[in-house]
Short mmCIF file of C-alpha atoms in Angstrom, two decimals:
data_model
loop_
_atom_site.label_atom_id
_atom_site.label_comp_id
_atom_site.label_asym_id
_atom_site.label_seq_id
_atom_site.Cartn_x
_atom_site.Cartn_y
_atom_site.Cartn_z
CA UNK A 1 4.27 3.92 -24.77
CA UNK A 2 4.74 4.93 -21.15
CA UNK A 3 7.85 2.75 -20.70
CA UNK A 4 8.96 4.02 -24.06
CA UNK A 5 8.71 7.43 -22.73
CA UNK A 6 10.11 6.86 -19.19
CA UNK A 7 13.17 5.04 -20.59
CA UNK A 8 13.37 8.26 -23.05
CA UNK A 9 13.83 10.77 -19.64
CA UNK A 10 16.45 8.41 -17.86
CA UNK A 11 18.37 8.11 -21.31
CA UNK A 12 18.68 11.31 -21.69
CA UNK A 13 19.59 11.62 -17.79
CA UNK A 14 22.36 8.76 -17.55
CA UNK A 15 24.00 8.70 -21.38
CA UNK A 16 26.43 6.42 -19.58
CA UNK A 17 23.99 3.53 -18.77
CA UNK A 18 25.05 3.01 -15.35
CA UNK A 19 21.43 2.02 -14.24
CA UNK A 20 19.95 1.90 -11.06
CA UNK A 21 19.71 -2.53 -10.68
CA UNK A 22 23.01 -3.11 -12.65
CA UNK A 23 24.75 -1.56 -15.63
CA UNK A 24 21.90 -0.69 -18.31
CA UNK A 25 18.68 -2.53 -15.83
CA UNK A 26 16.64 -0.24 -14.30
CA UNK A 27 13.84 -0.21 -11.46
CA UNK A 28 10.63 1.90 -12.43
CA UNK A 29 9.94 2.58 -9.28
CA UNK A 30 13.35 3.23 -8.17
CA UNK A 31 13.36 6.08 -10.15
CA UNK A 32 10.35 7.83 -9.04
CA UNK A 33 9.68 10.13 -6.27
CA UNK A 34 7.27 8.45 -4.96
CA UNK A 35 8.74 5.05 -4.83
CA UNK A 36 5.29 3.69 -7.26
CA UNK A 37 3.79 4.35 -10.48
CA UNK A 38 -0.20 4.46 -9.55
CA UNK A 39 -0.05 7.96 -10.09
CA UNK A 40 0.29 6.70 -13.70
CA UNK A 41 -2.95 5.63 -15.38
CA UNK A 42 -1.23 3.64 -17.67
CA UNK A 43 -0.18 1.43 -14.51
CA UNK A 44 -2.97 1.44 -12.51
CA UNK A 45 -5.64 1.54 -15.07
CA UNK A 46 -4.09 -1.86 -16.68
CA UNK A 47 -2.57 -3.62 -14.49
CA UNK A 48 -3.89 -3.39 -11.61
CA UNK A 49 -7.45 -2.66 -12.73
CA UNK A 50 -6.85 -6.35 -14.40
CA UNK A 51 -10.02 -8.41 -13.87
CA UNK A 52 -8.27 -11.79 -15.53
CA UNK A 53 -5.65 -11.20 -12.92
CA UNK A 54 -7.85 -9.90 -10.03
CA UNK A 55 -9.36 -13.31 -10.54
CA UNK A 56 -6.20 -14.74 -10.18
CA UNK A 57 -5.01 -12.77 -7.27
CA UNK A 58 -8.32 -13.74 -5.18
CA UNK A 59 -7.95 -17.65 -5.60
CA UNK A 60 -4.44 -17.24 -4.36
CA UNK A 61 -5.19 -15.19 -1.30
CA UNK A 62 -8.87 -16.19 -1.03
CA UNK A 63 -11.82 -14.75 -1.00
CA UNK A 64 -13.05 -11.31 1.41
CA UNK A 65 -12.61 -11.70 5.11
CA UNK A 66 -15.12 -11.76 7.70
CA UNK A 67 -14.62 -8.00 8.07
CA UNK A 68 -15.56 -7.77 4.38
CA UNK A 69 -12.20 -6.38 3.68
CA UNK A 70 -10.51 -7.91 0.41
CA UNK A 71 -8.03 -10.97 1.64
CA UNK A 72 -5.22 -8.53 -0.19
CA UNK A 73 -4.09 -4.97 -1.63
CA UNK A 74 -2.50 -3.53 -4.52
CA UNK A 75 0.52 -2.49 -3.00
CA UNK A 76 2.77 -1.28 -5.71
CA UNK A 77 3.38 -0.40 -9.36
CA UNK A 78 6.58 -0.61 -11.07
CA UNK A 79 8.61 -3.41 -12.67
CA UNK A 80 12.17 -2.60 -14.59
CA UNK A 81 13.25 -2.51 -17.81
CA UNK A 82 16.70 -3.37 -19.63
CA UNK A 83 18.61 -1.77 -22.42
CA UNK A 84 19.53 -3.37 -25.47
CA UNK A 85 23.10 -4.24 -25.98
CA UNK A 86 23.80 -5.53 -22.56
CA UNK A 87 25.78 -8.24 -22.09
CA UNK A 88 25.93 -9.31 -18.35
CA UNK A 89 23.29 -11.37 -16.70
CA UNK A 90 22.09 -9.97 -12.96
CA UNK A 91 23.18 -10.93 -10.00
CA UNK A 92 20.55 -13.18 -8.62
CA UNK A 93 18.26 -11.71 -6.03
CA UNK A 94 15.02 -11.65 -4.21
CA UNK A 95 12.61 -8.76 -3.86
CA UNK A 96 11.79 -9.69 -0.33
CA UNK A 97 15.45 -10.97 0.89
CA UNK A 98 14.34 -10.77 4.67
CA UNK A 99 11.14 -12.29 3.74
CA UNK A 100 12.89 -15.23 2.14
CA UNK A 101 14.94 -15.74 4.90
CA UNK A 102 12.12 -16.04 7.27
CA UNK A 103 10.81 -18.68 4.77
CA UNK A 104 13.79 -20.50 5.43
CA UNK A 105 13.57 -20.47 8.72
CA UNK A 106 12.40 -24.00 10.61
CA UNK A 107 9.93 -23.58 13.19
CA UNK A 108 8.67 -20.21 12.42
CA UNK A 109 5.22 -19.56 13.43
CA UNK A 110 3.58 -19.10 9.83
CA UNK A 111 0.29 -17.74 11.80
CA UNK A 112 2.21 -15.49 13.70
CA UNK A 113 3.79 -14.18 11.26
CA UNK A 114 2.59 -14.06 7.64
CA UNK A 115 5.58 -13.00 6.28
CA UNK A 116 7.16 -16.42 7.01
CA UNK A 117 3.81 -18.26 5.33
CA UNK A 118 4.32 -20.44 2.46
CA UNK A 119 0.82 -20.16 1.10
CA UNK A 120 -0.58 -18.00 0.39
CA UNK A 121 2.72 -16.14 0.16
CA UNK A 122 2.63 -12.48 1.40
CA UNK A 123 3.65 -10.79 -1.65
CA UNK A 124 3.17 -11.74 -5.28
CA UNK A 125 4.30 -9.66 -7.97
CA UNK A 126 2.55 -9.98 -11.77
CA UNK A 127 4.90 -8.87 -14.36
CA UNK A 128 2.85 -7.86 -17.81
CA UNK A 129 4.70 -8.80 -21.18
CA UNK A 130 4.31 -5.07 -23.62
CA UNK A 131 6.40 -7.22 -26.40
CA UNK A 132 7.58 -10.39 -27.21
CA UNK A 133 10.29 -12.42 -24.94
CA UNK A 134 12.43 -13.97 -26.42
CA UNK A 135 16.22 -16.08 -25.80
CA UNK A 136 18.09 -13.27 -26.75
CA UNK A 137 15.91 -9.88 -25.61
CA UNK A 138 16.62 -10.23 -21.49
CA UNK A 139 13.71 -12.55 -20.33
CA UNK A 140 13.75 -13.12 -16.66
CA UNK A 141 15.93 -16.36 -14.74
CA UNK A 142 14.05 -18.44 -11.69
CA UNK A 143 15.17 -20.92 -9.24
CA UNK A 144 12.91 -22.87 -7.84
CA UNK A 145 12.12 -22.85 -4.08
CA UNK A 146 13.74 -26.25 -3.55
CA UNK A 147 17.22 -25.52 -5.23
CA UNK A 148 17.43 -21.94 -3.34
CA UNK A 149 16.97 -23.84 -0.18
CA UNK A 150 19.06 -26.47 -0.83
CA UNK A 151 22.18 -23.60 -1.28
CA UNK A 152 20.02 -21.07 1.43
CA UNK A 153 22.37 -18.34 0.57
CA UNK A 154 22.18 -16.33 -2.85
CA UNK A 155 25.26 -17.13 -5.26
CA UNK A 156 27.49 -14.24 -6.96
CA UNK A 157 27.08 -14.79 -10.82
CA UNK A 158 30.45 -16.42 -11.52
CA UNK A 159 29.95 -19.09 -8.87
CA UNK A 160 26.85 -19.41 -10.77
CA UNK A 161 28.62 -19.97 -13.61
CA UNK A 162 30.91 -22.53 -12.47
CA UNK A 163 29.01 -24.40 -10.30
CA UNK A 164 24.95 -24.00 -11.81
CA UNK A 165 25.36 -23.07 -15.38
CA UNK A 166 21.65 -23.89 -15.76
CA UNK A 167 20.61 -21.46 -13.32
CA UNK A 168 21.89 -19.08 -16.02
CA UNK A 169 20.34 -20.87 -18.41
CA UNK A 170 17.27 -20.82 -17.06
CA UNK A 171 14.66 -18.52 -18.43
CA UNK A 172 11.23 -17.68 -19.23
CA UNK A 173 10.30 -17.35 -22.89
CA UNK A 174 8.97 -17.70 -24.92
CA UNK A 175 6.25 -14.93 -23.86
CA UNK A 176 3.92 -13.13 -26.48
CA UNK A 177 2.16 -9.40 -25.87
CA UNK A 178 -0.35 -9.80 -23.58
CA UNK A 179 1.35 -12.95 -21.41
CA UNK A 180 1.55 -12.37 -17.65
CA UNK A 181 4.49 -13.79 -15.43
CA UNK A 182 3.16 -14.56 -11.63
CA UNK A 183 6.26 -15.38 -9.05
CA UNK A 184 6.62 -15.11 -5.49
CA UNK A 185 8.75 -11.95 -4.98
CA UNK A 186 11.08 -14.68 -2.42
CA UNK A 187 11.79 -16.20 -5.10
CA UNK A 188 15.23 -15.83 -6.15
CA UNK A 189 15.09 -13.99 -10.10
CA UNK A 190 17.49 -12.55 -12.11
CA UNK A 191 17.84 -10.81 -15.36
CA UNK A 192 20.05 -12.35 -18.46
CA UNK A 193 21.75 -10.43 -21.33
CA UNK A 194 19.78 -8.45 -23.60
CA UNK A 195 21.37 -9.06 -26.94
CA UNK A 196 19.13 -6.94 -29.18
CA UNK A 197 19.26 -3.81 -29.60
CA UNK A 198 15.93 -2.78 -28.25
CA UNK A 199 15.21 -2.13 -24.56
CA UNK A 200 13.62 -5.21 -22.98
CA UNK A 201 10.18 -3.84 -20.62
CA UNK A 202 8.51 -5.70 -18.05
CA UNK A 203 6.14 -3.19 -16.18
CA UNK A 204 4.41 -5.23 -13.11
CA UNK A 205 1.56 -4.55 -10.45
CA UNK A 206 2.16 -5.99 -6.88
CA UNK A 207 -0.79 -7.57 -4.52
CA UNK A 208 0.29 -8.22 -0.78
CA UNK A 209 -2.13 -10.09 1.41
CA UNK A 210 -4.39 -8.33 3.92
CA UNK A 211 -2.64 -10.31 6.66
CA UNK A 212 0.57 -9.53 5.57
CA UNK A 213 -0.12 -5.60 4.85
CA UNK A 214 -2.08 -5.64 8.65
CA UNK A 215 1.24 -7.25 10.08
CA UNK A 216 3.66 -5.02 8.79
CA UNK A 217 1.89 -1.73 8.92
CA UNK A 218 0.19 -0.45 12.18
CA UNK A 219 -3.30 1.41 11.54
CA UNK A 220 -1.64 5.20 11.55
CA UNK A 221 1.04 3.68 9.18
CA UNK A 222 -1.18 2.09 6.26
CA UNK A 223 -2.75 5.48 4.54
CA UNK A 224 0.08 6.43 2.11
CA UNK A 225 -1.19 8.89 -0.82
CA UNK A 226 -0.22 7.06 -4.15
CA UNK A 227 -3.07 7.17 -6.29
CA UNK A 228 -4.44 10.64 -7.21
CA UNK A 229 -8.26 11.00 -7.44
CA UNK A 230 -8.61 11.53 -10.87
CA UNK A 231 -7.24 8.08 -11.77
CA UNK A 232 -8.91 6.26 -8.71
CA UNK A 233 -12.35 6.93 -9.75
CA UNK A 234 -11.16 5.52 -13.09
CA UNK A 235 -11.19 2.19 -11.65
CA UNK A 236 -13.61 -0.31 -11.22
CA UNK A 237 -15.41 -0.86 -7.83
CA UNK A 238 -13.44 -4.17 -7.53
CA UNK A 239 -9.81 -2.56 -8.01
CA UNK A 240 -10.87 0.53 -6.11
CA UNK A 241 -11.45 -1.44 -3.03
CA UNK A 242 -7.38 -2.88 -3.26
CA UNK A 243 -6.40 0.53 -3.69
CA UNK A 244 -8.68 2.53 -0.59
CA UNK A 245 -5.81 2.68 1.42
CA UNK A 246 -3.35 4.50 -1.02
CA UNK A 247 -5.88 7.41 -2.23
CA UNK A 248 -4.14 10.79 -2.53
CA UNK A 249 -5.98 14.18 -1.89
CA UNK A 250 -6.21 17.18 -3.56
CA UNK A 251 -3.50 18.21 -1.59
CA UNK A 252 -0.86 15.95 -1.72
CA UNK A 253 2.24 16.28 -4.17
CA UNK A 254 0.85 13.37 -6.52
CA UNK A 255 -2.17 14.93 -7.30
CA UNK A 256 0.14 17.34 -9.86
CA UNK A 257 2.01 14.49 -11.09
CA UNK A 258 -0.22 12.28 -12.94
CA UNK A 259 0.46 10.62 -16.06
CA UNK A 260 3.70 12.67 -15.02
CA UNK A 261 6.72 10.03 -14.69
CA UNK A 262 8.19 12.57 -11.69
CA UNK A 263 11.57 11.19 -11.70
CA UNK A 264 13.80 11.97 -8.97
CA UNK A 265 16.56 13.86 -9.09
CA UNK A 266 18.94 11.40 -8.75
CA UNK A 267 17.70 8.16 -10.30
CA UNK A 268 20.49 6.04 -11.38
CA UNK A 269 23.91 5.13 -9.51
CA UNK A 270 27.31 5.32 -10.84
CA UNK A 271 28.36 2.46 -9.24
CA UNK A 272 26.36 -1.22 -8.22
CA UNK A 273 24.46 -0.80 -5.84
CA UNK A 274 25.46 -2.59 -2.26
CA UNK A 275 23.91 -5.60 -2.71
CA UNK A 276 25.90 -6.23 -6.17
CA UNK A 277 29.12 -4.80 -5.57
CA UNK A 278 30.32 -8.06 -3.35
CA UNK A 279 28.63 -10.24 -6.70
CA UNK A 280 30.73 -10.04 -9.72
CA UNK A 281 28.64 -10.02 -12.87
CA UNK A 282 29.10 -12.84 -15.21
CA UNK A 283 29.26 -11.38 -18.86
CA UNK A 284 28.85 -13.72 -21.76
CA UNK A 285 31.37 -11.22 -23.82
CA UNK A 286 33.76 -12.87 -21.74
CA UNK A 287 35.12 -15.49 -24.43
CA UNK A 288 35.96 -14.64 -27.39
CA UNK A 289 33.88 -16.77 -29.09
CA UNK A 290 30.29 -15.82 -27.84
CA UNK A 291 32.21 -11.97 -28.49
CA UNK A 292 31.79 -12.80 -32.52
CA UNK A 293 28.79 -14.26 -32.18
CA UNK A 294 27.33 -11.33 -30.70
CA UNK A 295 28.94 -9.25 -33.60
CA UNK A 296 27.23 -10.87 -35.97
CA UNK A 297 24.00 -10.88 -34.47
CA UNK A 298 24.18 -7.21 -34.04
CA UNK A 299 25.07 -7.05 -37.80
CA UNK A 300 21.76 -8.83 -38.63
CA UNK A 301 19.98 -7.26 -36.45
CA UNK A 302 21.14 -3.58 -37.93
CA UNK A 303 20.87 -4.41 -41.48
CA UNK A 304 16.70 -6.70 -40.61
CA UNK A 305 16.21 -4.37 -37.56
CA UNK A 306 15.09 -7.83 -35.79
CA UNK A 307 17.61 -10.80 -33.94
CA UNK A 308 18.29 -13.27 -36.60
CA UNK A 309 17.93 -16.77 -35.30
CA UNK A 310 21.44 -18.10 -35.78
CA UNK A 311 22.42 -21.10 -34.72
CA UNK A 312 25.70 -20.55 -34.21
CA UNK A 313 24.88 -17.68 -31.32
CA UNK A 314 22.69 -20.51 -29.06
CA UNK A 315 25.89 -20.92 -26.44
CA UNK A 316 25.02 -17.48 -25.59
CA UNK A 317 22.18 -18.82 -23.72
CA UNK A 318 24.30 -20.35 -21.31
CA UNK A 319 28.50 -20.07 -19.88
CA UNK A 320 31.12 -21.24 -22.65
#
């Protein structure tokens, strides 16, 4: 509902569906003033407040230190969403580009610098499936770590096309309500047309280890008010204890914004944003063929209000 409804107020804010990640993608927490979306109960209450997950999140970064501090934080809420009807796929891209690069890097000192660790990695980002993913609704492209450092420098979609079609190719789904998707934010990700005519969602919590979070943020620098009160208290002991450095007080602007999407004034771009423009998107509207295809599909899907399942529309999955 609270995608639903923040998708509603940037609809109604960029009729043009320039987006904010690409034409018609969007960042959640791009478009917030505070950069995060724990002021939103929705968010924190459910996904980061996650015990299945929590349970995850501590056998990847292990269990409390000897300070008795958790071995990681919740350090953001967010995720993006895409609109229906759009036909390129996103430029391939890493959350963490400078942290990938360090990862590349040969004789870095992984204890001197966590960011440069390959396990446990310093950030991991859980991405929480609100409907069904599917070939044709915009699920989510990886490369594994051993192709992106075989190439070591991120692709522009048409050389992608000519030269790793199956990178394009090569998506997630099928994911049901309910289904969580756990990456490495290094790893290079991308999205892929969204040929139905529903908006595709994929709100997400973040956890960055304690190491990691210590090493980039001195003491004076880690107490950022994200979370008001109200919706802290909400959470269980466990969660609370991930979250004790991003409590807001009574005082600070968030407190009057929850449950309160607080979108900034200027929350999408009219044109790509920098690290896009020099990447040409690859659009499968491009020939002809898939062009028809997608006609008919959006015929269906008007007249069933669903994607029919037509073979003739699978070489939209991948360059023609």
């Amino acid at each position: 509902r609270d995608c639903r409804r923040i998708s509603g107020a940037v609809n109604r804010r960029d009729p043009q569906r320039d987006g904010n990640r690409g034409s018609g993608r969007y960042s959640f927490s791009s478009l917030t003033v505070p950069g995060n979306l724990f002021h939103m109960a929705s968010w924190s209450q459910c996904l980061v407040d996650n015990p299945e997950i929590l349970d995850v999140m501590e056998h990847i970064f292990g269990p409390p230190r000897v300070d008795g501090q958790p071995a990681y934080v919740a350090y953001e809420a967010g995720g993006d969403f895409c609109l229906g009807n759009v036909a390129q796929f996103q430029a391939l891209h890493s959350d963490w580009s400078s942290a990938t690069e360090q990862a590349f890097m040969s004789g870095e000192d992984e204890q001197a610098n966590p960011i440069a660790r390959w396990s446990p990695p310093p950030l991991v980002c859980v991405n929480y499936c609100v409907q069904p993913l599917t070939r044709w609704n915009g699920a989510m492209r990886i490369v594994p770590w051993r192709e992106m450092m075989r190439h070591g420098h991120l692709p522009c979609v048409s050389w992608e096309a000519e030269a790793h079609p199956q990178w394009l190719a090569a998506k997630v789904f099928p994911q049901q309500i309910g289904d969580a998707l756990l990456r490495d934010v290094r790893v290079w990700h991308g999205g892929t047309p969204n040929l139905s005519g529903d908006a595709r969602y994929l709100p997400s919590a973040m956890f960055m280890s304690r190491d990691a979070f210590d090493y980039l943020f001195d003491a004076s620098a880690r107490h950022v008010p994200l979370i008001p009160k109200i919706i802290f208290d909400s959470l269980s002991l466990r969660a609370q204890r991930l979250c004790v450095d991003s409590i807001a007080g009574d005082t600070d602007e968030v407190t009057a914004h929850v449950d309160d999407p607080w979108l900034r004034p200027q929350c999408v771009w009219a044109e790509a944003p920098s690290w896009e423009t020099c990447r040409a998107q690859w659009s499968v509207m491009a020939s002809p063929d898939v062009a028809r295809a997608v006609t008919m599909v959006q015929r269906e899907e008007h007249r069933s209000k669903r994607v029919a399942d037509l073979t003739s529309v699978n070489r939209m999955c991948t360059p023609v």
